[in-house]
mmCIF file of C-alpha atoms in Angstrom:
data_model
loop_
_atom_site.group_PDB
_atom_site.id
_atom_site.type_symbol
_atom_site.label_atom_id
_atom_site.label_comp_id
_atom_site.label_asym_id
_atom_site.label_seq_id
_atom_site.Cartn_x
_atom_site.Cartn_y
_atom_site.Cartn_z
ATOM 1 C CA UNK A 4 -36.288 7.480 221.768
ATOM 2 C CA UNK A 5 -35.050 9.791 224.504
ATOM 3 C CA UNK A 6 -34.707 6.883 226.928
ATOM 4 C CA UNK A 7 -32.472 4.910 224.535
ATOM 5 C CA UNK A 8 -28.772 5.050 225.357
ATOM 6 C CA UNK A 9 -27.200 5.471 221.945
ATOM 7 C CA UNK A 10 -24.131 7.444 223.063
ATOM 8 C CA UNK A 11 -20.558 6.282 222.627
ATOM 9 C CA UNK A 12 -20.220 5.479 226.296
ATOM 10 C CA UNK A 13 -23.091 2.990 226.056
ATOM 11 C CA UNK A 14 -21.745 0.750 223.292
ATOM 12 C CA UNK A 15 -21.765 -2.981 223.982
ATOM 13 C CA UNK A 16 -18.320 -4.194 225.128
ATOM 14 C CA UNK A 17 -17.849 -6.335 221.999
ATOM 15 C CA UNK A 18 -18.463 -3.346 219.727
ATOM 16 C CA UNK A 19 -16.328 -1.106 221.906
ATOM 17 C CA UNK A 20 -13.451 -3.615 221.743
ATOM 18 C CA UNK A 21 -13.843 -3.691 217.964
ATOM 19 C CA UNK A 22 -13.642 0.122 217.781
ATOM 20 C CA UNK A 23 -10.656 0.314 220.135
ATOM 21 C CA UNK A 24 -8.761 -2.260 218.080
ATOM 22 C CA UNK A 25 -8.488 0.288 215.268
ATOM 23 C CA UNK A 26 -6.851 2.940 217.439
ATOM 24 C CA UNK A 27 -3.128 3.503 217.789
ATOM 25 C CA UNK A 28 -1.622 3.003 221.233
ATOM 26 C CA UNK A 29 -1.277 6.749 221.746
ATOM 27 C CA UNK A 30 -4.906 7.305 220.754
ATOM 28 C CA UNK A 31 -5.981 4.588 223.129
ATOM 29 C CA UNK A 32 -4.146 6.268 226.018
ATOM 30 C CA UNK A 33 -4.724 9.911 225.211
ATOM 31 C CA UNK A 34 -8.206 9.881 223.749
ATOM 32 C CA UNK A 35 -10.265 6.775 224.291
ATOM 33 C CA UNK A 36 -9.728 6.682 228.023
ATOM 34 C CA UNK A 37 -11.158 10.217 228.298
ATOM 35 C CA UNK A 38 -14.544 9.371 226.748
ATOM 36 C CA UNK A 39 -16.019 7.707 229.812
ATOM 37 C CA UNK A 40 -15.222 5.354 232.675
ATOM 38 C CA UNK A 41 -16.393 2.388 230.595
ATOM 39 C CA UNK A 42 -14.066 3.357 227.733
ATOM 40 C CA UNK A 43 -11.206 3.898 230.204
ATOM 41 C CA UNK A 44 -11.682 0.427 231.668
ATOM 42 C CA UNK A 45 -11.817 -1.139 228.220
ATOM 43 C CA UNK A 46 -8.832 0.917 226.986
ATOM 44 C CA UNK A 47 -6.824 -0.366 229.971
ATOM 45 C CA UNK A 48 -7.872 -3.985 229.559
ATOM 46 C CA UNK A 49 -5.876 -7.028 228.548
ATOM 47 C CA UNK A 50 -8.175 -7.390 225.511
ATOM 48 C CA UNK A 51 -7.045 -3.986 224.233
ATOM 49 C CA UNK A 52 -3.301 -4.473 224.799
ATOM 50 C CA UNK A 53 -2.495 -8.160 224.334
ATOM 51 C CA UNK A 54 -3.142 -8.137 220.545
ATOM 52 C CA UNK A 55 -0.999 -5.006 220.158
ATOM 53 C CA UNK A 56 1.898 -6.544 222.060
ATOM 54 C CA UNK A 57 1.725 -9.899 220.275
ATOM 55 C CA UNK A 58 1.400 -8.256 216.839
ATOM 56 C CA UNK A 59 4.423 -6.038 217.423
ATOM 57 C CA UNK A 60 6.592 -8.461 219.411
ATOM 58 C CA UNK A 61 5.625 -12.076 218.587
ATOM 59 C CA UNK A 62 8.175 -13.474 221.056
ATOM 60 C CA UNK A 63 6.226 -12.082 224.021
ATOM 61 C CA UNK A 64 4.163 -14.641 225.904
ATOM 62 C CA UNK A 65 2.260 -14.750 229.176
ATOM 63 C CA UNK A 66 5.293 -15.685 231.296
ATOM 64 C CA UNK A 67 7.249 -12.765 229.815
ATOM 65 C CA UNK A 68 4.415 -10.444 230.776
ATOM 66 C CA UNK A 69 4.306 -11.804 234.312
ATOM 67 C CA UNK A 70 8.071 -11.312 234.724
ATOM 68 C CA UNK A 71 8.028 -7.732 233.456
ATOM 69 C CA UNK A 72 8.652 -5.384 236.388
ATOM 70 C CA UNK A 73 8.374 -2.119 234.452
ATOM 71 C CA UNK A 74 5.566 0.365 235.029
ATOM 72 C CA UNK A 75 4.300 -1.278 238.221
ATOM 73 C CA UNK A 76 1.675 1.451 238.644
ATOM 74 C CA UNK A 77 -0.079 0.344 235.421
ATOM 75 C CA UNK A 78 -2.889 -2.103 236.200
ATOM 76 C CA UNK A 79 -2.826 -3.935 232.878
ATOM 77 C CA UNK A 80 0.478 -5.831 232.607
ATOM 78 C CA UNK A 81 0.107 -6.125 228.809
ATOM 79 C CA UNK A 82 -0.064 -2.329 228.577
ATOM 80 C CA UNK A 83 3.006 -2.048 230.808
ATOM 81 C CA UNK A 84 4.899 -4.520 228.598
ATOM 82 C CA UNK A 85 3.904 -2.560 225.484
ATOM 83 C CA UNK A 86 5.335 0.662 226.882
ATOM 84 C CA UNK A 87 8.402 -1.009 228.380
ATOM 85 C CA UNK A 88 9.347 -2.666 225.083
ATOM 86 C CA UNK A 89 8.461 0.432 223.083
ATOM 87 C CA UNK A 90 10.680 2.629 225.258
ATOM 88 C CA UNK A 91 13.562 0.136 225.053
ATOM 89 C CA UNK A 92 13.291 0.081 221.272
ATOM 90 C CA UNK A 93 13.162 3.879 221.190
ATOM 91 C CA UNK A 94 16.343 3.979 223.262
ATOM 92 C CA UNK A 95 18.008 1.494 220.918
ATOM 93 C CA UNK A 96 17.061 3.529 217.862
ATOM 94 C CA UNK A 97 18.350 6.681 219.561
ATOM 95 C CA UNK A 98 21.609 4.885 220.372
ATOM 96 C CA UNK A 99 21.960 3.623 216.792
ATOM 97 C CA UNK A 100 21.137 7.090 215.474
ATOM 98 C CA UNK A 101 23.772 8.642 217.749
ATOM 99 C CA UNK A 102 26.303 5.980 216.778
ATOM 100 C CA UNK A 103 25.421 6.580 213.148
ATOM 101 C CA UNK A 104 26.008 10.305 213.593
ATOM 102 C CA UNK A 105 29.302 9.543 215.307
ATOM 103 C CA UNK A 106 30.354 7.221 212.465
ATOM 104 C CA UNK A 107 29.238 9.777 209.884
ATOM 105 C CA UNK A 108 31.240 12.496 211.652
ATOM 106 C CA UNK A 109 34.326 10.239 211.760
ATOM 107 C CA UNK A 110 33.903 9.465 208.057
ATOM 108 C CA UNK A 111 33.650 13.190 207.249
ATOM 109 C CA UNK A 112 36.761 13.906 209.299
ATOM 110 C CA UNK A 113 38.638 11.097 207.526
ATOM 111 C CA UNK A 114 37.450 12.379 204.147
ATOM 112 C CA UNK A 115 38.675 15.875 205.056
ATOM 113 C CA UNK A 116 42.060 14.493 206.152
ATOM 114 C CA UNK A 117 42.388 12.579 202.881
ATOM 115 C CA UNK A 118 41.391 15.653 200.897
ATOM 116 C CA UNK A 119 43.956 17.802 202.720
ATOM 117 C CA UNK A 120 46.595 15.113 202.172
ATOM 118 C CA UNK A 121 45.775 14.936 198.456
ATOM 119 C CA UNK A 122 45.881 18.731 198.174
ATOM 120 C CA UNK A 123 49.322 18.763 199.804
ATOM 121 C CA UNK A 124 50.556 16.011 197.473
ATOM 122 C CA UNK A 125 49.166 17.888 194.478
ATOM 123 C CA UNK A 126 50.856 21.081 195.633
ATOM 124 C CA UNK A 127 54.144 19.189 196.120
ATOM 125 C CA UNK A 128 53.836 17.733 192.586
ATOM 126 C CA UNK A 129 53.198 21.180 191.142
ATOM 127 C CA UNK A 130 56.226 22.579 192.963
ATOM 128 C CA UNK A 131 58.327 19.637 191.787
ATOM 129 C CA UNK A 132 57.106 20.098 188.207
ATOM 130 C CA UNK A 133 57.854 23.825 188.380
ATOM 131 C CA UNK A 134 61.362 23.087 189.665
ATOM 132 C CA UNK A 135 61.919 20.545 186.876
ATOM 133 C CA UNK A 136 60.765 23.087 184.267
ATOM 134 C CA UNK A 137 62.986 25.728 185.771
ATOM 135 C CA UNK A 138 65.940 23.313 185.721
ATOM 136 C CA UNK A 139 65.178 22.278 182.133
ATOM 137 C CA UNK A 140 64.897 25.949 181.135
ATOM 138 C CA UNK A 141 68.262 26.758 182.721
ATOM 139 C CA UNK A 142 69.881 23.779 180.975
ATOM 140 C CA UNK A 143 68.314 24.750 177.670
ATOM 141 C CA UNK A 144 69.529 28.308 177.956
ATOM 142 C CA UNK A 145 73.119 27.142 178.661
ATOM 143 C CA UNK A 146 73.208 25.102 175.476
#
């Protein structure tokens, strides 16, 4: 029994690939690659990253991966593509969020301007009504 290698680092590659398929990308990078050299190699393999890329971005194909110049230091091109596309999408969402905040701020400013304008109009109507009452009262008292 002691001679049997039943540890996590001694799993057959097929079983290891199956286990790694259930991990998130961050878990694959931050945790799985720290278990052992075998896990690191499998976590950095095409088999670990290609399904993630294709599932998230169906338009990506082999030629797209070959043309991707991002993250040149990363051995697995599929992993590099995953992070390149993920960072681009994060930047887009940040841009949309910022634009949304800008639009929201502009809408609030416009709403405040309209409210101030309405308050001024209301005040002018009240003044006008008060003047009309005062005029009617002076006419009524002369009669």
